[in-house]
mmCIF file of C-alpha atoms in Angstrom:
data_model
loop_
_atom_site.group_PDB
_atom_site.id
_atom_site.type_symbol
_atom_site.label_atom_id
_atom_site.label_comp_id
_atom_site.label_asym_id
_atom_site.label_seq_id
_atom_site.Cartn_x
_atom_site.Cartn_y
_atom_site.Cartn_z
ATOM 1 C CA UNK U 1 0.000 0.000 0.000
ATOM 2 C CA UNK U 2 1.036 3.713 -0.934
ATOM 3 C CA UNK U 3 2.382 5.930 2.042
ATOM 4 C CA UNK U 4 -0.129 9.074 0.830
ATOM 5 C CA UNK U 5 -2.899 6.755 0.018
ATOM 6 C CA UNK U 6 -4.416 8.094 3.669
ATOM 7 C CA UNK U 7 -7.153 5.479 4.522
ATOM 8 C CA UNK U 8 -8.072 6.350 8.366
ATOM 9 C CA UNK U 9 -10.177 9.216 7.772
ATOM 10 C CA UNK U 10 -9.741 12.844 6.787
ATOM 11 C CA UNK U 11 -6.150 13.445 6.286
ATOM 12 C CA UNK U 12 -6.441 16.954 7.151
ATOM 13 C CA UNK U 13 -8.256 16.951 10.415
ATOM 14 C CA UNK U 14 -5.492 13.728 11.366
ATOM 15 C CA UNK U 15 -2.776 16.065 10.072
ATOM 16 C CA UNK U 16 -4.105 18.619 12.683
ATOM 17 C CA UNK U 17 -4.883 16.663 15.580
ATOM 18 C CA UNK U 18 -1.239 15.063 15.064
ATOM 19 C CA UNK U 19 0.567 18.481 14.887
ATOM 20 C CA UNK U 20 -1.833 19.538 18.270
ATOM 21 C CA UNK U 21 -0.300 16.729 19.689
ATOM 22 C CA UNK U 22 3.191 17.251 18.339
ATOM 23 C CA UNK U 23 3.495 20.716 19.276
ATOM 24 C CA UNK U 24 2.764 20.621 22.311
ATOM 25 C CA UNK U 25 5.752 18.246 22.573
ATOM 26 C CA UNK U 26 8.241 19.683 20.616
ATOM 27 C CA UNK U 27 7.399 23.494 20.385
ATOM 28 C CA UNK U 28 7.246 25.787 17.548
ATOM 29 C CA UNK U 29 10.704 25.515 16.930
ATOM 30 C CA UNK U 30 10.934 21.795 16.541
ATOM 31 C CA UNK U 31 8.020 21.167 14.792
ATOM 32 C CA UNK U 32 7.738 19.853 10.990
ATOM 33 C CA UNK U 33 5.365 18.949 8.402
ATOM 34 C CA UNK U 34 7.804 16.150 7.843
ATOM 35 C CA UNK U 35 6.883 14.988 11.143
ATOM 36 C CA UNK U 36 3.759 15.093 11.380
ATOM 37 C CA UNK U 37 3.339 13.112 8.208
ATOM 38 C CA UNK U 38 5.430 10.382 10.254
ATOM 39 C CA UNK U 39 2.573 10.086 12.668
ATOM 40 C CA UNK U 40 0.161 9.999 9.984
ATOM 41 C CA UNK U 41 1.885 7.069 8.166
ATOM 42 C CA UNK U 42 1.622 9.006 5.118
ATOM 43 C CA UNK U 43 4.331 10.159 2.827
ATOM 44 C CA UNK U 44 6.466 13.432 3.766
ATOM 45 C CA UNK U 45 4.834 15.323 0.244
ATOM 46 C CA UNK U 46 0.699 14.038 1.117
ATOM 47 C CA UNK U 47 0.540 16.899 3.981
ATOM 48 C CA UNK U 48 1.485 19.626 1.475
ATOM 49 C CA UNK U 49 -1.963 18.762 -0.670
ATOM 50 C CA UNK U 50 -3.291 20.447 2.566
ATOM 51 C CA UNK U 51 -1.189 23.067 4.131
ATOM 52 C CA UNK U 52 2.103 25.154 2.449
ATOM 53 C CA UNK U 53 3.967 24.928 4.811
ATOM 54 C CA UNK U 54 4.398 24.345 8.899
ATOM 55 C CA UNK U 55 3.021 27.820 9.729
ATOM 56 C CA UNK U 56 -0.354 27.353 7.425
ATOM 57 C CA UNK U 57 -0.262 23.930 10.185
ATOM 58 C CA UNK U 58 0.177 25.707 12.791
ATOM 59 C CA UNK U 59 -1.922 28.465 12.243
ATOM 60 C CA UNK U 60 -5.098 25.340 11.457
ATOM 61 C CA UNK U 61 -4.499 23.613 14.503
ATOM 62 C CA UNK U 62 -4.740 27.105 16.823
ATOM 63 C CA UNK U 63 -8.429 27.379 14.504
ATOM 64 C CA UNK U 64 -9.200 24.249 14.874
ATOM 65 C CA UNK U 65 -8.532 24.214 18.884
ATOM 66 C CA UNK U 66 -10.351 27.444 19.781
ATOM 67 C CA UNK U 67 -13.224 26.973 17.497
ATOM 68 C CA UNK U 68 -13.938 24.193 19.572
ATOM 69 C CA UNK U 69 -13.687 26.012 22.776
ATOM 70 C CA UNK U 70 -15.686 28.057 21.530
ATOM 71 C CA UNK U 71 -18.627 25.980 20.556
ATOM 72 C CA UNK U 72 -18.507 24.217 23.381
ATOM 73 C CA UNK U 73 -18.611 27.695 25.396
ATOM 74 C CA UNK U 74 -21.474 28.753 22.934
ATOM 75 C CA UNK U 75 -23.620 25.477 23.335
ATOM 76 C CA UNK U 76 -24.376 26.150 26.899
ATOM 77 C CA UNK U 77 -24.312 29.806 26.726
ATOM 78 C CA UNK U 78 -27.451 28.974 24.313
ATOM 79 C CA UNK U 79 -28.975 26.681 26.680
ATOM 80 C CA UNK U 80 -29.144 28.563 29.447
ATOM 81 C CA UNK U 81 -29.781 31.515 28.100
ATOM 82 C CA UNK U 82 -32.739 32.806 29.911
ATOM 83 C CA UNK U 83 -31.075 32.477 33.503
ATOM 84 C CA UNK U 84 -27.762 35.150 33.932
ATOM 85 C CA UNK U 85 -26.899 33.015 37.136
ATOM 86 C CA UNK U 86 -27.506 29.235 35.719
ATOM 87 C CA UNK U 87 -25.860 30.119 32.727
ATOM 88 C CA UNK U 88 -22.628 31.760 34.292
ATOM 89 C CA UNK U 89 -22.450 28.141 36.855
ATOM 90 C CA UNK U 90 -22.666 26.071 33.682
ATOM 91 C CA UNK U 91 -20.696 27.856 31.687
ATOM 92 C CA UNK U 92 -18.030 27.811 34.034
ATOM 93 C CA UNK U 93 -18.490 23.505 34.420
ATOM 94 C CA UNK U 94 -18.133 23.736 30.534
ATOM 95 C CA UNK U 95 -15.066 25.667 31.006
ATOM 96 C CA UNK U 96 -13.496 23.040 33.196
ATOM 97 C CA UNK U 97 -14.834 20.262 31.851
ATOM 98 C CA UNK U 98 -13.319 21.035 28.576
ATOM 99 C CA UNK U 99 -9.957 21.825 29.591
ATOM 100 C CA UNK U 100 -9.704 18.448 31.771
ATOM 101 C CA UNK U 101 -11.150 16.442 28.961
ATOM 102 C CA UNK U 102 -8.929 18.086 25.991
ATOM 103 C CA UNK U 103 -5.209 18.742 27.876
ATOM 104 C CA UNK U 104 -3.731 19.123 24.528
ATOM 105 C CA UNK U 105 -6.128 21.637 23.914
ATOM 106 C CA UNK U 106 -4.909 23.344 27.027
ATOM 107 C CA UNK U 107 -2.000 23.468 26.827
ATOM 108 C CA UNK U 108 -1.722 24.686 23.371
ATOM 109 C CA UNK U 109 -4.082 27.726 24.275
ATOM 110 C CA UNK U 110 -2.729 29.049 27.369
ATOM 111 C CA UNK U 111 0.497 26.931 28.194
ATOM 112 C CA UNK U 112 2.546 27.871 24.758
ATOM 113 C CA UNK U 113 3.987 31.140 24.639
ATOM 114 C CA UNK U 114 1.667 33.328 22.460
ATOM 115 C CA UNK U 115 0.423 36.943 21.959
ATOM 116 C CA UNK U 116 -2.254 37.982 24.078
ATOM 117 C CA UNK U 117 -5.335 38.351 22.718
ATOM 118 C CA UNK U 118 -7.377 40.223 25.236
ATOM 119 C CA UNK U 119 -6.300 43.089 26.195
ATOM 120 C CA UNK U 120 -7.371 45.010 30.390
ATOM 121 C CA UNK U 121 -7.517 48.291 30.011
ATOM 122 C CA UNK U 122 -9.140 50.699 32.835
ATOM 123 C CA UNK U 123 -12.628 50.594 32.033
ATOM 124 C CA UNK U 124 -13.189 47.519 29.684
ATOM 125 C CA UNK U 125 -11.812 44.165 28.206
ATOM 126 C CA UNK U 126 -10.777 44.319 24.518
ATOM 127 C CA UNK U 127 -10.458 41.210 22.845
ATOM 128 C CA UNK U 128 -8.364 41.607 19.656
ATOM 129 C CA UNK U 129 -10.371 38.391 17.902
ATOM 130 C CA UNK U 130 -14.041 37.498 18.329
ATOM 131 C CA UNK U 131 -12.627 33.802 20.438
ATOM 132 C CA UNK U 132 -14.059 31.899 23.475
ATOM 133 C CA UNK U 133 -12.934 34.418 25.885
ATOM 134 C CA UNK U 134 -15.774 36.705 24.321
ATOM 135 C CA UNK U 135 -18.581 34.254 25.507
ATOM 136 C CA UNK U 136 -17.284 33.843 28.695
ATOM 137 C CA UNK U 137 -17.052 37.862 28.827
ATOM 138 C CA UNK U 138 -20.709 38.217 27.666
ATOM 139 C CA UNK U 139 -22.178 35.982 29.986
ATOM 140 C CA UNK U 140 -20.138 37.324 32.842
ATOM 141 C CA UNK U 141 -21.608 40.720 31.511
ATOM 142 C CA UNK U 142 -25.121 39.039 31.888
ATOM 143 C CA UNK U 143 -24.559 37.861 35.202
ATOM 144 C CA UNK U 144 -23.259 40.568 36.915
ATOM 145 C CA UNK U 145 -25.860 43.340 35.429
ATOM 146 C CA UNK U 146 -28.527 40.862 36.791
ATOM 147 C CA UNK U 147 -27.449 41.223 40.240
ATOM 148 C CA UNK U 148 -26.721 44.654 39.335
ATOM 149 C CA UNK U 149 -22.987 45.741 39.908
ATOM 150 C CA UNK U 150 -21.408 48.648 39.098
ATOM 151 C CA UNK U 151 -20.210 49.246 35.645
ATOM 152 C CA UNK U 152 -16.747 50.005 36.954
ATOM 153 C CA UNK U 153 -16.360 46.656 38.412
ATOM 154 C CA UNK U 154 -17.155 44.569 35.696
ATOM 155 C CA UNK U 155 -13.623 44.147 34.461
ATOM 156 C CA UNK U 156 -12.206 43.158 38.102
ATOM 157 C CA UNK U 157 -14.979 40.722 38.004
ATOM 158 C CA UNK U 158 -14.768 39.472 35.258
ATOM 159 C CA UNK U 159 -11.009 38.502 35.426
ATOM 160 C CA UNK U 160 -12.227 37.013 39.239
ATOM 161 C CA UNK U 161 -14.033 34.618 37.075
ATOM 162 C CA UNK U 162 -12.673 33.840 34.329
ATOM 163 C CA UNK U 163 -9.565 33.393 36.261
ATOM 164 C CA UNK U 164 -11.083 31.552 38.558
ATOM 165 C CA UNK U 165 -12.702 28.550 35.966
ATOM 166 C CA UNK U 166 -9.127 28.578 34.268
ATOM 167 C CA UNK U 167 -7.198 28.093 37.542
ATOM 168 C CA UNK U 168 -9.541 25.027 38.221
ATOM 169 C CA UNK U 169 -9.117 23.728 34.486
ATOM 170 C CA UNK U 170 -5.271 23.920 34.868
ATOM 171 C CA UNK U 171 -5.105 22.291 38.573
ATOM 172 C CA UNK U 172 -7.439 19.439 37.610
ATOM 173 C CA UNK U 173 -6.067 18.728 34.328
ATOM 174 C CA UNK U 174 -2.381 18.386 35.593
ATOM 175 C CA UNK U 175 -3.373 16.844 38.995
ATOM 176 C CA UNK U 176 -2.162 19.859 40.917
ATOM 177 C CA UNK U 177 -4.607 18.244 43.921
ATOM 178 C CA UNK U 178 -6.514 14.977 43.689
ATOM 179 C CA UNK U 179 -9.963 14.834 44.454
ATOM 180 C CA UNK U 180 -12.428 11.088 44.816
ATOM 181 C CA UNK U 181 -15.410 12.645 44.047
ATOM 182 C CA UNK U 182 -17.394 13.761 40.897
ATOM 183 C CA UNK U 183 -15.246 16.751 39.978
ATOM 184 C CA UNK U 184 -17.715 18.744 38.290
ATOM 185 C CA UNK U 185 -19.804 18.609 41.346
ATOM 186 C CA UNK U 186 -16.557 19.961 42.769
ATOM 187 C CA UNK U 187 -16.303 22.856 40.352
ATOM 188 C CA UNK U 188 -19.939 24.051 40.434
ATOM 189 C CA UNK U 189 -19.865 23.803 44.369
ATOM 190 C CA UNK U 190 -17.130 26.380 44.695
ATOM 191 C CA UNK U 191 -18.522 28.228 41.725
ATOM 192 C CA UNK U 192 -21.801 28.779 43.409
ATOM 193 C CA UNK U 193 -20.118 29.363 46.865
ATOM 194 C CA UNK U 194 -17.725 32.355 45.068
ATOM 195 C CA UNK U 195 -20.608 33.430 42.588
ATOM 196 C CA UNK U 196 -22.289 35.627 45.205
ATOM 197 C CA UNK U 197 -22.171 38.889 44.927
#
């Protein structure tokens, strides 16, 4: 059988979920189409039907991860739309539950070294790039105009949160503490006990 003739799938989304994994081993620096055909089993010139070179890889794979975030984030956000408070608690399990379940996800979106793409200035949150980070921001918006906060506190607590849900996605996806139980049930206890304005 031919190298390039690719017969587990889409070669492109196997091409991308290979670099994912390979970058977050290797880095930028080390990384390689040539590679990442290797883990495909296809030949080093099939990945180049799909991508120009390792940037154009690259640059799918960061697409590819926070478009999923993203849905995810936007899936409940749509759910629960009707209920600031339930929405904000579920969002936040999402949040978690995502990281934990997708570590290569991760850490290629917050553990690589990349440009920041929100930006805090005095009075608001700018995000450069319409991402996950902007449904977690509108929701948090929601939520805190429900229980009806000041306008110049929405950026502290917003950051409260969303640093919050990311510092339990990071502890529980690298075992920073172990826990028996259900950790979801974990996650929206201490989100409901902090979520009280």
């Amino acid at each position: 059988m031919q190298k390039d003739k690719y017969h587990h799938g889409d070669l492109k989304e196997s091409l991308i979920k290979n670099g994912l994994k390979l970058f977050n081993e290797v880095g930028a620096e080390k990384f390689s189409i040539r590679k990442v055909a290797s883990l495909c089993n296809v030949s080093h010139a099939a990945p180049y039907k799909h991508f120009k070179n390792k940037e154009e890889l690259i640059n799918a794979i960061s697409e590819y991860v926070f478009n999923n975030f993203k849905d995810s984030l936007n899936e409940v956000a749509e759910k629960y739309k009707d209920d600031p408070y339930e929405r904000i608690i579920e969002l936040g399990k999402q949040y978690v539950w995502f990281m934990v379940e997708n570590p290569d996800y991760l850490k290629f979106a917050f553990l690589t070294k990349n440009e920041s793409i929100t930006v805090i200035e005095e009075t608001e949150l700018e995000s450069r790039e319409d991402n996950a980070f902007n449904v977690f921001e509108n929701c948090a918006l929601d939520f805190l105009k429900s229980i009806n906060v000041k306008k110049e506190e929405y950026n502290q607590d917003i950051i409260a949160m969303w640093s919050m849900v990311h510092g339990l996605a990071t502890m529980l996806a690298y075992n920073t503490f172990s826990y028996e139980g259900c950790y979801l049930e974990l996650v929206e206890n201490i989100l409901r006990k902090n979520l009280k304005f």
